[in-house]
Every structure is written in structure tokens, then in C-alpha cells.
Coordinates of C-alpha atoms and ligand atoms in Angstrom, one line a residue:
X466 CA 11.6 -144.7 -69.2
X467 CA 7.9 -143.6 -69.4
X468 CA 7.4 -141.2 -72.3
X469 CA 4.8 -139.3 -71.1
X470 CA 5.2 -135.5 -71.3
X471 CA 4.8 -133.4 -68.0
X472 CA 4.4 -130.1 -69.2
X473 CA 0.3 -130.1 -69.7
X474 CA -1.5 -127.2 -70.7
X475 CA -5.2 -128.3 -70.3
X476 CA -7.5 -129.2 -67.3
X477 CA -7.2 -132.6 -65.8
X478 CA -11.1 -133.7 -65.5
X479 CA -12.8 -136.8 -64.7
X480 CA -10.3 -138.7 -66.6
X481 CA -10.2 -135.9 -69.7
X482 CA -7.2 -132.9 -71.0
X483 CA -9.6 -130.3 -71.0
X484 CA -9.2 -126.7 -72.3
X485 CA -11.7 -124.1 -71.5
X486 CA -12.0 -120.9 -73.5
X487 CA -9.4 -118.9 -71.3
X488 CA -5.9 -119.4 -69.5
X489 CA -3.5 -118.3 -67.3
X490 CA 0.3 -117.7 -68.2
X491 CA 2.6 -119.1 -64.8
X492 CA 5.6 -117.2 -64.8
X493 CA 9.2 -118.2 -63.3
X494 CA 9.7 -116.1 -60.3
X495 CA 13.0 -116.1 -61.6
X496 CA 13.0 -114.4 -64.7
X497 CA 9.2 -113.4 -65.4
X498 CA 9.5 -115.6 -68.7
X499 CA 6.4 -117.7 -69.2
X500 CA 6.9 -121.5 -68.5
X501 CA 3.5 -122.3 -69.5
X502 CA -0.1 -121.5 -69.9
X503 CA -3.2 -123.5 -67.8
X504 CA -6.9 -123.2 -69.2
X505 CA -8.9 -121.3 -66.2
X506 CA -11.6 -123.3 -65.1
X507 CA -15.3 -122.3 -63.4
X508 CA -18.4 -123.8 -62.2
X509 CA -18.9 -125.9 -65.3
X510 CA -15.4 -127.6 -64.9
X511 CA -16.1 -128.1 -60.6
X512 CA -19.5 -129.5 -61.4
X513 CA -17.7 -132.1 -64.0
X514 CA -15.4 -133.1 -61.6
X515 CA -17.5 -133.8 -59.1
X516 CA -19.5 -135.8 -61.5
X517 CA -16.6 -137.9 -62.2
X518 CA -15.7 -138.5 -58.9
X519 CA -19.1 -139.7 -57.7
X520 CA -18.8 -142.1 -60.6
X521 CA -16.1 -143.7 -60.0
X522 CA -16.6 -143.7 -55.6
X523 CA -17.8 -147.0 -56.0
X524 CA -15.8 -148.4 -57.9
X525 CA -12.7 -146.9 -56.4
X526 CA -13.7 -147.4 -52.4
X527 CA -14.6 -151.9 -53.1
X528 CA -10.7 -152.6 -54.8
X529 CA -9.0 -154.2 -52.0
X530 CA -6.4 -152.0 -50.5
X531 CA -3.6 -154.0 -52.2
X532 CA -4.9 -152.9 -55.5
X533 CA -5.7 -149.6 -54.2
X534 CA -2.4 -149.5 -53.1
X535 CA -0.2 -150.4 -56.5
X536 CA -1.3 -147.4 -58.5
X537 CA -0.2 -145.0 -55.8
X538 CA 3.3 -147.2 -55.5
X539 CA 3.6 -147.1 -60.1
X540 CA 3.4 -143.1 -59.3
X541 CA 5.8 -142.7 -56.5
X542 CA 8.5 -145.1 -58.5
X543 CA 7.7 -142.8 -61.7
X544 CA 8.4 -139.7 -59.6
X545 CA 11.4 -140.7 -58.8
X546 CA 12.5 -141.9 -62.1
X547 CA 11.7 -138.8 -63.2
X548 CA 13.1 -136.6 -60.2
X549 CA 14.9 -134.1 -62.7
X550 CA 12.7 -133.1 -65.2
X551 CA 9.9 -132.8 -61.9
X552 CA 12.4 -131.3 -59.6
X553 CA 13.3 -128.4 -63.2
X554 CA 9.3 -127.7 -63.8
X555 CA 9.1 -127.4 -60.0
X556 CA 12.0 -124.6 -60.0
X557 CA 10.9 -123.1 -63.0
X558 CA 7.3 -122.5 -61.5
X559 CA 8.2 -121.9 -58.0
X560 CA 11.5 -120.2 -57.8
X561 CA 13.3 -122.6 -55.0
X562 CA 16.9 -124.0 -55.4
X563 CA 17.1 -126.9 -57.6
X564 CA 18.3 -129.3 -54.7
X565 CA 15.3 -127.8 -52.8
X566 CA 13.2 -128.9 -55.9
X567 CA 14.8 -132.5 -55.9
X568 CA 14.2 -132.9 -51.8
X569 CA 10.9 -132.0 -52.6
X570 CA 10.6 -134.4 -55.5
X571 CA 11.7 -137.4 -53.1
X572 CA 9.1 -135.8 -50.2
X573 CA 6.1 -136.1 -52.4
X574 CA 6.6 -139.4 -53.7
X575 CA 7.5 -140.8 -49.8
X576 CA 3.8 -139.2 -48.6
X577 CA 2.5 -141.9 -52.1
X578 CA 4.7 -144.7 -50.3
X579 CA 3.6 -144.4 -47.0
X580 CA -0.1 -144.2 -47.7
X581 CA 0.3 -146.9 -50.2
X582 CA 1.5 -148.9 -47.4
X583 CA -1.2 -147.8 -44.8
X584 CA -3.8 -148.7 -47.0
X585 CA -3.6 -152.2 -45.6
X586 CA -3.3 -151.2 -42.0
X587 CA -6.8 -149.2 -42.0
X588 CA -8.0 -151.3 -39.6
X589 CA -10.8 -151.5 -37.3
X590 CA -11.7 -152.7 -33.6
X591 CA -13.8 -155.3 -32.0
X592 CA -15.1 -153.8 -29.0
X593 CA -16.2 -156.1 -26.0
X594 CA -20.2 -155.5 -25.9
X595 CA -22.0 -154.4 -22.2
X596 CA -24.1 -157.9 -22.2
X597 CA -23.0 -161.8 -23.0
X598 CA -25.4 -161.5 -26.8
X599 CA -23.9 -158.6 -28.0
X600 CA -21.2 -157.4 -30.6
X601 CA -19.9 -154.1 -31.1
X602 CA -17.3 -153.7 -34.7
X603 CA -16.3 -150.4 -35.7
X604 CA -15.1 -150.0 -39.3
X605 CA -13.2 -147.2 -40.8
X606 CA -14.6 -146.0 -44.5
X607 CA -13.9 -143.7 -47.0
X608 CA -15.4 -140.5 -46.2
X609 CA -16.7 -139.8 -49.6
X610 CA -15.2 -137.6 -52.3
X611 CA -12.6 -135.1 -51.5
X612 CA -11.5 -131.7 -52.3
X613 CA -7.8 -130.4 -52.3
X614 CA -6.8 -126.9 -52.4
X615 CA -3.4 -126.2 -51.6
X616 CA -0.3 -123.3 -51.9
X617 CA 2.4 -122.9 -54.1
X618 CA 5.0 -122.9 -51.9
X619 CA 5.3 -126.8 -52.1
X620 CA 3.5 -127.5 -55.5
X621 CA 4.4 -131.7 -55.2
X622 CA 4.5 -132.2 -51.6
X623 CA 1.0 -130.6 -50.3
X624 CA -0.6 -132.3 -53.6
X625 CA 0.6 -136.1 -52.5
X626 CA 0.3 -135.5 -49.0
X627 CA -3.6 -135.2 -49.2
X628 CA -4.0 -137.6 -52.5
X629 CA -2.0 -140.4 -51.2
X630 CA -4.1 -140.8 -48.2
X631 CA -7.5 -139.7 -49.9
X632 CA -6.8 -142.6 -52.9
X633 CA -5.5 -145.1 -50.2
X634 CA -8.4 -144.8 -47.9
X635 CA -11.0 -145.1 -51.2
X636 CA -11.8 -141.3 -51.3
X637 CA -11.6 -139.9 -55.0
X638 CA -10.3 -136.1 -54.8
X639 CA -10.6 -133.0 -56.7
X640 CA -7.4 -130.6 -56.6
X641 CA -7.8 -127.0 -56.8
X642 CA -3.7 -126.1 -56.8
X643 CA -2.6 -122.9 -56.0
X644 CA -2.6 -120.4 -58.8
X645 CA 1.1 -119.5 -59.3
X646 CA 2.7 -123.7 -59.5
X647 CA -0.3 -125.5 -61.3
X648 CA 1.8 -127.4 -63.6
X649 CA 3.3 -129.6 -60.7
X650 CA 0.0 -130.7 -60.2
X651 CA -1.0 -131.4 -63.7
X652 CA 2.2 -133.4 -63.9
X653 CA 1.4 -135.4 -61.0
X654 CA -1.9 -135.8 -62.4
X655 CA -0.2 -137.4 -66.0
X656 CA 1.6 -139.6 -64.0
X657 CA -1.6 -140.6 -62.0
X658 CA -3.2 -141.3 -65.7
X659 CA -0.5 -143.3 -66.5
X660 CA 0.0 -144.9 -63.5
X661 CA -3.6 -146.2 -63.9
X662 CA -5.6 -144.1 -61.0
X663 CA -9.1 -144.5 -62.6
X664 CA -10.5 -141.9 -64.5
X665 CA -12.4 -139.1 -61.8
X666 CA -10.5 -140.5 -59.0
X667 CA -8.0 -137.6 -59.6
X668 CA -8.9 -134.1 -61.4
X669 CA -7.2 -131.2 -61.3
X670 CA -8.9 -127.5 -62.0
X671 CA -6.8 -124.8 -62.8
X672 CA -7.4 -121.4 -62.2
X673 CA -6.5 -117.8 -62.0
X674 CA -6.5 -116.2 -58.3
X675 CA -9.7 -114.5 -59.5
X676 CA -11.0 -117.4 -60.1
X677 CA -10.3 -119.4 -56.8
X678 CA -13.4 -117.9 -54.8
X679 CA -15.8 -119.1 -57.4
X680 CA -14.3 -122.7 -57.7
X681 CA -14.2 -123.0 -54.2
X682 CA -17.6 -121.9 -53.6
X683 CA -19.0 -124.4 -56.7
X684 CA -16.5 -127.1 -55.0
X685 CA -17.6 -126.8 -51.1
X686 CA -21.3 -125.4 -52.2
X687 CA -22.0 -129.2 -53.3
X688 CA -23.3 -131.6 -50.6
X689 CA -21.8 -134.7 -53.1
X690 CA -18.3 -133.3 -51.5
X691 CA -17.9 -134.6 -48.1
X692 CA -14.3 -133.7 -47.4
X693 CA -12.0 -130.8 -47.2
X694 CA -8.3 -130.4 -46.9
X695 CA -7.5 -127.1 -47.2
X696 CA -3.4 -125.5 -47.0
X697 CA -2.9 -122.0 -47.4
X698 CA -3.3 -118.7 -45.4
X699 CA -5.4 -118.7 -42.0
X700 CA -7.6 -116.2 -43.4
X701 CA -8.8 -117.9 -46.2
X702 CA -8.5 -121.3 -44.6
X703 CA -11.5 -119.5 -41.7
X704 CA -13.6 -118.6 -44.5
X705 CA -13.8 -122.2 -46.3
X706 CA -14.4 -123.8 -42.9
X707 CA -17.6 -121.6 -42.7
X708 CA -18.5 -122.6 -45.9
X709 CA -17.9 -126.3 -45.1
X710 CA -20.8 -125.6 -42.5
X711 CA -24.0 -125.4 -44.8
X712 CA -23.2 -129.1 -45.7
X713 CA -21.3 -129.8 -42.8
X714 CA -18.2 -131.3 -44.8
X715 CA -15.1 -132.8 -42.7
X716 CA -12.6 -130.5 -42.5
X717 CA -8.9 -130.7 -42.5
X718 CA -6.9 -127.4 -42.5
X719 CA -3.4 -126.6 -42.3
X720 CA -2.9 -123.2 -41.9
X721 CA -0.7 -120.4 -40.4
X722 CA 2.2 -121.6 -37.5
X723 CA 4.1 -118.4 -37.1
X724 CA 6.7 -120.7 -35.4
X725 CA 8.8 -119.6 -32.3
X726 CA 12.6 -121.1 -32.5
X727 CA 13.6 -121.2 -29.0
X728 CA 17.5 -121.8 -28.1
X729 CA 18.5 -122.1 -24.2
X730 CA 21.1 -120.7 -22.9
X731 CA 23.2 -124.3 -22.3
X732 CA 22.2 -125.2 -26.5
X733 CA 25.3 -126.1 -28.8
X734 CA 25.7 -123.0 -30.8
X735 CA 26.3 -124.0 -34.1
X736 CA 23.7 -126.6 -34.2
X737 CA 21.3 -124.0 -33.0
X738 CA 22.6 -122.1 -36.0
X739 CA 22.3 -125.0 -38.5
X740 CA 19.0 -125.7 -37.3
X741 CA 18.3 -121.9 -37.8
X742 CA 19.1 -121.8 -41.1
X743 CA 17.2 -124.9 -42.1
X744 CA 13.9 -123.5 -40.4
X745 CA 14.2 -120.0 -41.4
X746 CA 15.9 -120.1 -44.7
X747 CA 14.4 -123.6 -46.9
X748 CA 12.3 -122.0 -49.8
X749 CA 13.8 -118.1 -48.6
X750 CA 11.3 -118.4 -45.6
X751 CA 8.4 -119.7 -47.8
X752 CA 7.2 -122.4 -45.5
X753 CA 4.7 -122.6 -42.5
X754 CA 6.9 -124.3 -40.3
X755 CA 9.6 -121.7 -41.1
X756 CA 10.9 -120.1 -37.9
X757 CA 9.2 -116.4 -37.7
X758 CA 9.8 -115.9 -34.2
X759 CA 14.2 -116.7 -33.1
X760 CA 13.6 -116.6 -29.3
X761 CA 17.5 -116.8 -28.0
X762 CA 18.3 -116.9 -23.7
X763 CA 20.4 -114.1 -22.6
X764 CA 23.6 -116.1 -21.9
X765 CA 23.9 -117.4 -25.5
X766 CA 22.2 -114.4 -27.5
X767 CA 25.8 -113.0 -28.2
X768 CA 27.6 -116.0 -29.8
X769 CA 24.3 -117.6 -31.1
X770 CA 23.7 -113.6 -32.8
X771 CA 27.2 -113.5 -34.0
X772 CA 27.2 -117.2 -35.7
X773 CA 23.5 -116.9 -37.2
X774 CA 24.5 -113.1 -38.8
X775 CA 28.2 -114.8 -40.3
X776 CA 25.9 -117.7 -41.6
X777 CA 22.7 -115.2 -43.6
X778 CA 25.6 -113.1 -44.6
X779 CA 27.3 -115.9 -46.6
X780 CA 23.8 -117.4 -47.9
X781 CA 24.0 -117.4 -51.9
X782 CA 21.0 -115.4 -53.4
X783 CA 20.0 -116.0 -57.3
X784 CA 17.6 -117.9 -59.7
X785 CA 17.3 -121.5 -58.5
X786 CA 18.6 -123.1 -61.3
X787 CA 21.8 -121.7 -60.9
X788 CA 24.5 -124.2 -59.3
X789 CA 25.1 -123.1 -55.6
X790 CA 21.9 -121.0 -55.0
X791 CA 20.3 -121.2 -51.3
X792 CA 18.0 -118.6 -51.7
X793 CA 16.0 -118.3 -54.6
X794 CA 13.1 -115.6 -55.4
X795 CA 9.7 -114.9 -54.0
X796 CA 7.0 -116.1 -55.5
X797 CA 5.7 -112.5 -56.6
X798 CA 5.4 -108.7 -56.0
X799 CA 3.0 -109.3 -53.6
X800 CA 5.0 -111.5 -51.3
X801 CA 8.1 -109.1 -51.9
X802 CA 5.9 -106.3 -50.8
X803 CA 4.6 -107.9 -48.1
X804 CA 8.1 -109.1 -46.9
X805 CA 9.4 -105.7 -47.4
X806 CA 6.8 -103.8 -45.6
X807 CA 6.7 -106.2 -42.4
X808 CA 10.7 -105.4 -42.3
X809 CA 9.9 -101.7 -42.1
X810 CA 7.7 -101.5 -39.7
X811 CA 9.7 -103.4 -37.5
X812 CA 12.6 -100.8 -38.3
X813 CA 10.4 -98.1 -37.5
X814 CA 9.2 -99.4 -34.4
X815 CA 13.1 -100.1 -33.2
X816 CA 14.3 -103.2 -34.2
X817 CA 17.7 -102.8 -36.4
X818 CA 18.2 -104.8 -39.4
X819 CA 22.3 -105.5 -39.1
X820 CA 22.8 -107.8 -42.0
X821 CA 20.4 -107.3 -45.6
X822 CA 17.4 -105.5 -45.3
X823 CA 16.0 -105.2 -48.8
X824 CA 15.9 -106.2 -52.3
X825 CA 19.0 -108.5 -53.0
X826 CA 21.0 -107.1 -56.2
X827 CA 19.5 -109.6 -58.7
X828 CA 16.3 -107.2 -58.3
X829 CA 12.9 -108.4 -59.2
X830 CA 11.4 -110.4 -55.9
X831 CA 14.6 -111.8 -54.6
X832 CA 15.1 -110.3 -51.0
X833 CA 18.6 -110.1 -49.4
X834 CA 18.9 -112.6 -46.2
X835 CA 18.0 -110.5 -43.3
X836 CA 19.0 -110.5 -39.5
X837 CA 16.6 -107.9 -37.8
X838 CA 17.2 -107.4 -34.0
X839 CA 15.8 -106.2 -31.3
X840 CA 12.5 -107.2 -32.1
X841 CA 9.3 -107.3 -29.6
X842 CA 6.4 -109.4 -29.6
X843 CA 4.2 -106.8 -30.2
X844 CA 5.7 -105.9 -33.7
X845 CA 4.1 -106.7 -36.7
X846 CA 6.5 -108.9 -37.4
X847 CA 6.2 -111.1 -34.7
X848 CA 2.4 -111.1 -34.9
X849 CA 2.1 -112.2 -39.0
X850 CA 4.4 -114.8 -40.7
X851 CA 7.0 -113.0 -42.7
X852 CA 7.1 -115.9 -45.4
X853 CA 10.2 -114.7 -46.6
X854 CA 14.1 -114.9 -46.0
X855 CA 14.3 -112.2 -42.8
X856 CA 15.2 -113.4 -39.0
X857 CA 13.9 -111.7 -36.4
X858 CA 16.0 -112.0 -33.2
X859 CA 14.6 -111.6 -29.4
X860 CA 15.6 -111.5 -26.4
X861 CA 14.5 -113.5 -23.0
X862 CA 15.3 -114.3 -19.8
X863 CA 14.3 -117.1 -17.7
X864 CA 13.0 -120.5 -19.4
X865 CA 9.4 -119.7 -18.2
X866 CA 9.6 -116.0 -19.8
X867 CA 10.6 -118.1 -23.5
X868 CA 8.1 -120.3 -23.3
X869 CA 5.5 -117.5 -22.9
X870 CA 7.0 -115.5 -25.5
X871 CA 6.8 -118.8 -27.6
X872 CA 3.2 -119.4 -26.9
X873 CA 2.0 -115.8 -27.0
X874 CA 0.3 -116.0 -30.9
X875 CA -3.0 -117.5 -31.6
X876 CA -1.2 -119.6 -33.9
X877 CA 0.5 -123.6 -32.9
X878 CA 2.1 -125.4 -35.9
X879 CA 5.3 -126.1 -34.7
X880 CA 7.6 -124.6 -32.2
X881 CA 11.3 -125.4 -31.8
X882 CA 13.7 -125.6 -29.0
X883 CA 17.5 -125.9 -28.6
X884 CA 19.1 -126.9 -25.6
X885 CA 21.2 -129.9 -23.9
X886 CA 19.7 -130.5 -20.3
X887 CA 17.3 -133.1 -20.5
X888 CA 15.0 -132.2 -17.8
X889 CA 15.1 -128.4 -19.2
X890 CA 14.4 -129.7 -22.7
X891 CA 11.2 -132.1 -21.4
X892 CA 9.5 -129.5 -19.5
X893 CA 10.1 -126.9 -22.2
X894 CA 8.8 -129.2 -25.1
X895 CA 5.7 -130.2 -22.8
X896 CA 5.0 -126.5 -22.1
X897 CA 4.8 -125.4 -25.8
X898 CA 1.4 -125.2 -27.5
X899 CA 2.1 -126.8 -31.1
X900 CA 1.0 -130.0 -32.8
X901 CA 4.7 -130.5 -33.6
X902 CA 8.2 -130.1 -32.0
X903 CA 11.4 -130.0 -33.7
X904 CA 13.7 -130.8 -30.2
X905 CA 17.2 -129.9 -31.4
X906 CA 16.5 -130.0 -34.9
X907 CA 15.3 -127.5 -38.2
X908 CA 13.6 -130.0 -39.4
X909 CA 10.3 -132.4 -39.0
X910 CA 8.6 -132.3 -42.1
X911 CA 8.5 -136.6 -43.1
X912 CA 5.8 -139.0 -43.8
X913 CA 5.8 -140.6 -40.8
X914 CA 4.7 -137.4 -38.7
X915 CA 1.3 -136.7 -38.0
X916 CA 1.5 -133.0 -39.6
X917 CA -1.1 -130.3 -38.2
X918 CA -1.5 -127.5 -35.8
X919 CA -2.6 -126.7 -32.6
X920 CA -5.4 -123.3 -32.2
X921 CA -5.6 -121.0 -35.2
X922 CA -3.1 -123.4 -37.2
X923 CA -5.7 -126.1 -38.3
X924 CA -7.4 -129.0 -37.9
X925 CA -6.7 -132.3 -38.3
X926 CA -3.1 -134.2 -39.2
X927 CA -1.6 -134.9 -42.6
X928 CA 1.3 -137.8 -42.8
X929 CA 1.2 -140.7 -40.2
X930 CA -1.4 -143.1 -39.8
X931 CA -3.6 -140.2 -38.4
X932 CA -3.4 -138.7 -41.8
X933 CA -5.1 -142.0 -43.2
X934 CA -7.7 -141.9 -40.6
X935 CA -8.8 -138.1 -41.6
X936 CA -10.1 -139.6 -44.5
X937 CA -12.3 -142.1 -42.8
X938 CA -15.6 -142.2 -41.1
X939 CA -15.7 -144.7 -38.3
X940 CA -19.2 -146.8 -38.2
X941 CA -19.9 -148.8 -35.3
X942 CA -21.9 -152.3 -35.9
X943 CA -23.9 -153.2 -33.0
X944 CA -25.1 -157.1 -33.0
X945 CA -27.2 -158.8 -31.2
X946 CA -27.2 -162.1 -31.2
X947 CA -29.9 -164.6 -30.8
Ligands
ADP1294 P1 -1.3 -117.4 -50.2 O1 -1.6 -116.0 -49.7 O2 -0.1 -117.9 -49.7 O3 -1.4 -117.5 -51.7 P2 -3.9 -118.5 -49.8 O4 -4.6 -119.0 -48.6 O5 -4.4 -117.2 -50.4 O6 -2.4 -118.3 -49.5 O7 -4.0 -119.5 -51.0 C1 -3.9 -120.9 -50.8 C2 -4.8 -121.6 -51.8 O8 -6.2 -121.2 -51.5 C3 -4.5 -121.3 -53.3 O9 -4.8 -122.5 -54.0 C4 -5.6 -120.2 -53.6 O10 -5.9 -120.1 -54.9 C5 -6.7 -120.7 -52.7 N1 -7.7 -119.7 -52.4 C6 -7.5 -118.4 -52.1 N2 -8.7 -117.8 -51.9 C7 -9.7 -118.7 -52.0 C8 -11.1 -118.7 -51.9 N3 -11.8 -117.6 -51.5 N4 -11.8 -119.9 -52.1 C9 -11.1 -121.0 -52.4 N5 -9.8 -121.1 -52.5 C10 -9.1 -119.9 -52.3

């Protein structure tokens, strides 16, 4: 058993525990207790970091993708040693069930895995050349060095899902992490130390929210970055890919998916209802592929209403350490505010909230679980992800009126559908406009899915093989022969 600690309080910089001359406190969503206090970083500590990670590109990028690959495999093995003192910081910080905490753990280190393993398969392609004397090869390289900047809703998973495919492919990266969860990441990035990732081939910067504008600017202002891969909100995710412009970085976002949930009239009820709960209520609603929009048939809204408000009404609310919790807080006043107003308005425009409704008795940002029905498209509601534990319920009619419903948003993340005939469920999961699918099932989210949304919801997949290839830049060789 590795004894080194995971709770960091300094900077992770080109291979250096750096504290700068102020900090933030993160706070458990829980409680409002202090679980630990990050250094806030500027300019200065971007510019460093980008220093480091030129340094070490070269270095990094001509290891053979074996030995690439065995650092990346030391840290997913130490994650999962270490899946309950991760799994504890992660709760502490974040607010989500403990068993949530511990999926998450064994998520992360499985994005480490699989990119650890693709690292031998980045292969390339001979191309047959137009005349007899010519050769045409086309390699795939690292892109160059890599900036992160990613949520707090999943402080492991969105940090190893861009840095095990940025390390495997040979790109160093730079991790801004979200303001409220940044001692996942500095944990991840002590187990990257130990697990012998190069000094600059990881950093992390900390940073208050006030501070995120000016690190991002210093981060994507300098031409030496080449890469991108952005999570977070679709409005700040638009304004980094204008920034990217000046230098023309590559550009990966994952963004908003204010998913429909679709259930057909001939779907099993209660494995509509399962599903429901697993895509509407994982991380109370916190998730972008968390179902914002419950789209349910006329001949099954009754039964399928009935089961889904007997299964919110029995969800356990409290802090997630606590045995038996499903839902734990929100992340912060802000979220709560947000949740909370979004459920008004729809209340005020005529949709009737017949289980919860408002803050759950343990006070602070926990949020009761909340069935709201009657609920149009053209309510807030329906038009901005709730990120929270409420289910709105409409109503629809034929297949072809769902599936219009479904696609009606600028956003395409995920959709999901629940039915039984075959033919109904092909022509329905064809029709929707989403870079993923959950067919009979609340959940897609592994490392073997190429992650990533259709319109407004991003650019670009995460996970899969096509997650490896974001990080590369293809370069054709054209020979000619004498
Ligand atoms: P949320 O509203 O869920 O916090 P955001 O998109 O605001 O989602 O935040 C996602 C990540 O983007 C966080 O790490 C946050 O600090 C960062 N961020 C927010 N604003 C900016 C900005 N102007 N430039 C760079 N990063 C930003």
C-alpha cells in the first residue's frame, strides 16, 4: 500500500507542489465544513505550466507506446487500491452518495485502462498511391500540448477521460479543474507523481471561479497550446471555442445535452422506470446525460406516471456519506437557486409539481426529488437543463410527434428511448439527433463509447478509440520512388 497522502493543498506544476500567495477553502456541499484549502493560481502559474509541458513534449511523445502506456496502467491499479479514501475525498468535495463516489472511482481508472491499451493500437494507413512509383502513409501524432478544463460534477471521471488519452497518444496536459472539487484532481495528480508520469506531462492549476477567465485566457491565449478539451456549461464552452480561434487550437467540447427520455407506449414499465431513475436521479440530476426532458406515449403515461412518482417518493435524501443515501446535496446556492427557480416557473406557467417540489428537510442545498407534470416544450424547463433532482413529465401522441418533441432543442448529447418492437425502436433511435443512444437502458457512460454530442452539445468524442484519435494529427507521407 502506497503511502502517499491524497489530500494536497498546493499547485501541481511542471513536476513541483506549488503554493502561491492566496487560496481557496472547498467546502462539503454537505455540511459547509472546510475539507481543504487549494493555492489560487494566475498567469504566472499557466505560463509555468506550459513551460513544463513544452519541455518534456519531446521527451514524452518518442517513449514507445508500451512505456507510455505502464505509467497510466501503475495509476489506474493505484486508484483502485485506493478506491475508499478517493471515493471519501470525492464525497466530501462533491456531495454524491458514497457508492456513487466508488462507481466513479472504478470509471476513472477504466478511461486510464482503456487508453493505456489504445496506445498501441494508434495506428496508421498505407494508402494505395494514383501511379505505379508512388507511396502514400499517413501517421497519427500527438497533437502537441493539451489543456483540460473540466466540471465538478465528476471531479475523477472528466479528469482521466481527457488525460488518459492525452498521455497515451504523447500529448502532455495542463488541467484547469473546476473550482468547487479540485482536490480530486490534485490527488490524481499525486498518484500520477508517483506513478512516474514525467514531471510537466501533468499539472494541475487551481483556482477560484474568479479566477477561471484569467487562466483560461493565459492558457488558450498561448500558441505553444495546441489542444483543448473543454467540459462544462454550453455557454462558456462557445466562448473558449472563439478563443481557440486566434491560434486556431483543436477543439474538443462536451457541453450541454438537455436529454429527452422517450418511453413508447408498448415499453416494460418498470424498466422504463429503473432506467428513469438512473438517468434522472445519479448525482441528484447533476450530470449532462441526465434525462431533463421524460417524453412518455399516451397509452403508458398513467402506469409509467404512477410507478416513476412511487419510485422519487421513496428516494433517500441526506449527506452522502451516510449509509443508504441516493440523493445527496447540490453542489451550491447557486445550483439550488437555479434548480428552484426553473421549478417555479414551470409552476407558474401550469405544470404541477405532485411529488417534492422544494428544499428537502435536511435544508441547505439538498432539494426534495421532484415529479413536475404537465410540462410543455416551451417552458423554461424544457429549454435549460435543470442539473438537479426534478422530473419533468410530457405528454405525446404518435411516435413521430416524440421524436419531434425529442429533437426540438438545439442541444444532442444523448437521447433515450424505451420500448419493445424492434422495428419501432430502429426507426426511433435512427430518427433522434444525439451522438449517443441509451436503447432500453439509463445508462451509457463506459470507456468503450465514443462520448460527445451532436449540434450545440460539442465537438469531438471522449472514450473509444475516437477519443485517442482527438488527440492526434494525421500526416500523410507522399513518396515517390525512383
Ligand atoms: P458550471 O456552471 O456547471 O460550473 P461552467 O461551464 O461554468 O459550468 O464550468 C466548467 C469549468 O469551466 C470550470 O472548471 C470553470 O472554472 C471553468 N470556467 C468557467 N468560466 C470560464 C472561463 N471564462 N474561462 C475558462 N474556464 C472557465
Amino acid at each position: 500500500m502506497s503511502a502517499v497522502a491524497l489530500i494536497r493543498g498546493r499547485a501541481y506544476i511542471a513536476g513541483e507542489w506549488v503554493a502561491t500567495g492566496t487560496h481557496l477553502d472547498v467546502l462539503d456541499p454537505a455540511t459547509g465544513e472546510r475539507v481543504g484549502r487549494v493555492p489560487r493560481c494566475g498567469a504566472e502559474q499557466a505560463r509555468a505550466a506550459v513551460d513544463g509541458a513544452c519541455g518534456v513534449f519531446e521527451q514524452w511523445r518518442s517513449l514507445s507506446a508500451i512505456d507510455r502506456a505502464a505509467p497510466l496502467h501503475r495509476m489506474a491499479r493505484t486508484m483502485e487500491r485506493r478506491e475508499e479514501e478517493l471515493a471519501t475525498l470525492l464525497t466530501r468535495e462533491q456531495g454524491k452518495p458514497l457508492a456513487e463516489a466508488r462507481g466513479e472511482i472504478r470509471y476513472a481508472a477504466s478511461f486510464l485502462t482503456w487508453f493505456a491499451e489504445e496506445a498501441r493500437r494508434m495506428y496508421g494507413e498505407t494508402v494505395p498511391a494514383p501511379s505505379a512509383d508512388g507511396r502514400i502513409f499517413v501517421l497519427r501524432q500527438p497533437v502537441g500540448v493539451g489543456v483540460a478544463i473540466t466540471p465538478w460534477n465528476f471531479p475523477c471521471a472528466m479528469v482521466t477521460r481527457k488525460l488518459g488519452p492525452a498521455l497515451a497518444a504523447g500529448c502532455p496536459l495542463i488541467l484547469k479543474p473546476a473550482e468547487a472539487t479540485p482536490l480530486s484532481a490534485l490527488a490524481l495528480a499525486a498518484i500520477a507523481e508517483e506513478a512516474g508520469i514525467p514531471a510537466g506531462a501533468f499539472s494541475v492549476l487551481t483556482g477560484d471561479r474568479a479566477d477561471a477567465a484569467d487562466l483560461g485566457d493565459a492558457l488558450i491565449g498561448d500558441a505553444r497550446v495546441r489542444k483543448l478539451s473543454f467540459t462544462g456549461s454550453t455557454a462558456v464552452g462557445k466562448k473558449l471555442l472563439e478563443a481557440s480561434a486566434a491560434t486556431v487550437k483543436r477543439v474538443s467540447l462536451e457541453l450541454g445535452g438537455n436529454a429527452p427520455f422517450v418511453v413508447l407506449d408498448d415499453a416494460d414499465v418498470d424498466a422504463a422506470v429503473a432506467g428513469c431513475l438512473i438517468a434522472k436521479f445519479r448525482n441528484a440530476g447533476q450530470t449532462c446525460v441526465a434525462a431533463n426532458r421524460i417524453l412518455v406515449q399516451d397509452g403508458i403515461y398513467e402506469r409509467f406516471r404512477d410507478a416513476l412518482a412511487q419510485a422519487i417518493a421513496a428516494l433517500r435524501v441526506g449527506p452522502g456519506l451516510e449509509p443508504g443515501v441516493q440523493i445527496g446535496p447540490l453542489i451550491d446556492r447557486r445550483a439550488f437557486d437555479k434548480v428552484h427557480a426553473l421549478v417555479a416557473d414551470a409552476r407558474d406557467a401550469g405544470a404541477r409539481s405532485t411529488v417534492g417540489g422544494g428544499q428537502a428537510e435536511a435544508g441547505g442545498t439538498f432539494f426534495t426529488p421532484t415529479l413536475l407534470e404537465d410540462v410543455s416544450a416551451d417552458m423554461r424547463i424544457s429549454r435549460e437543463e435543470v442539473f438537479g433532482p426534478v422530473a419533468p413529465l410530457t405528454r405525446f401522441g404518435s411516435d413521430a410527434e416524440g421524436m419531434a418533441l425529442a429533437n426540438g432543442t438545439p442541444a444532442g448529447l444523448i437521447a433515450y428511448l424505451y420500448g419493445r418492437d424492434f422495428s419501432r425502436l430502429v426507426r426511433g433511435y435512427e430518427a433522434l439527433e444525439a451522438g449517443m443512444v441509451g436503447v432500453n437502458t439509463g445508462l451509457v457512460s463506459t470507456a468503450e463509447v465514443p462520448f460527445g454530442g451532436w449540434k450545440e452539445s460539442g465537438l469531438g468524442r471522449e472514450g473509444s478509440r475516437h477519443g485517442l484519435e482527438d488527440w492526434t494529427e494525421l500526416k500523410s507521407v507522399t513518396v515517390a520512388l525512383d
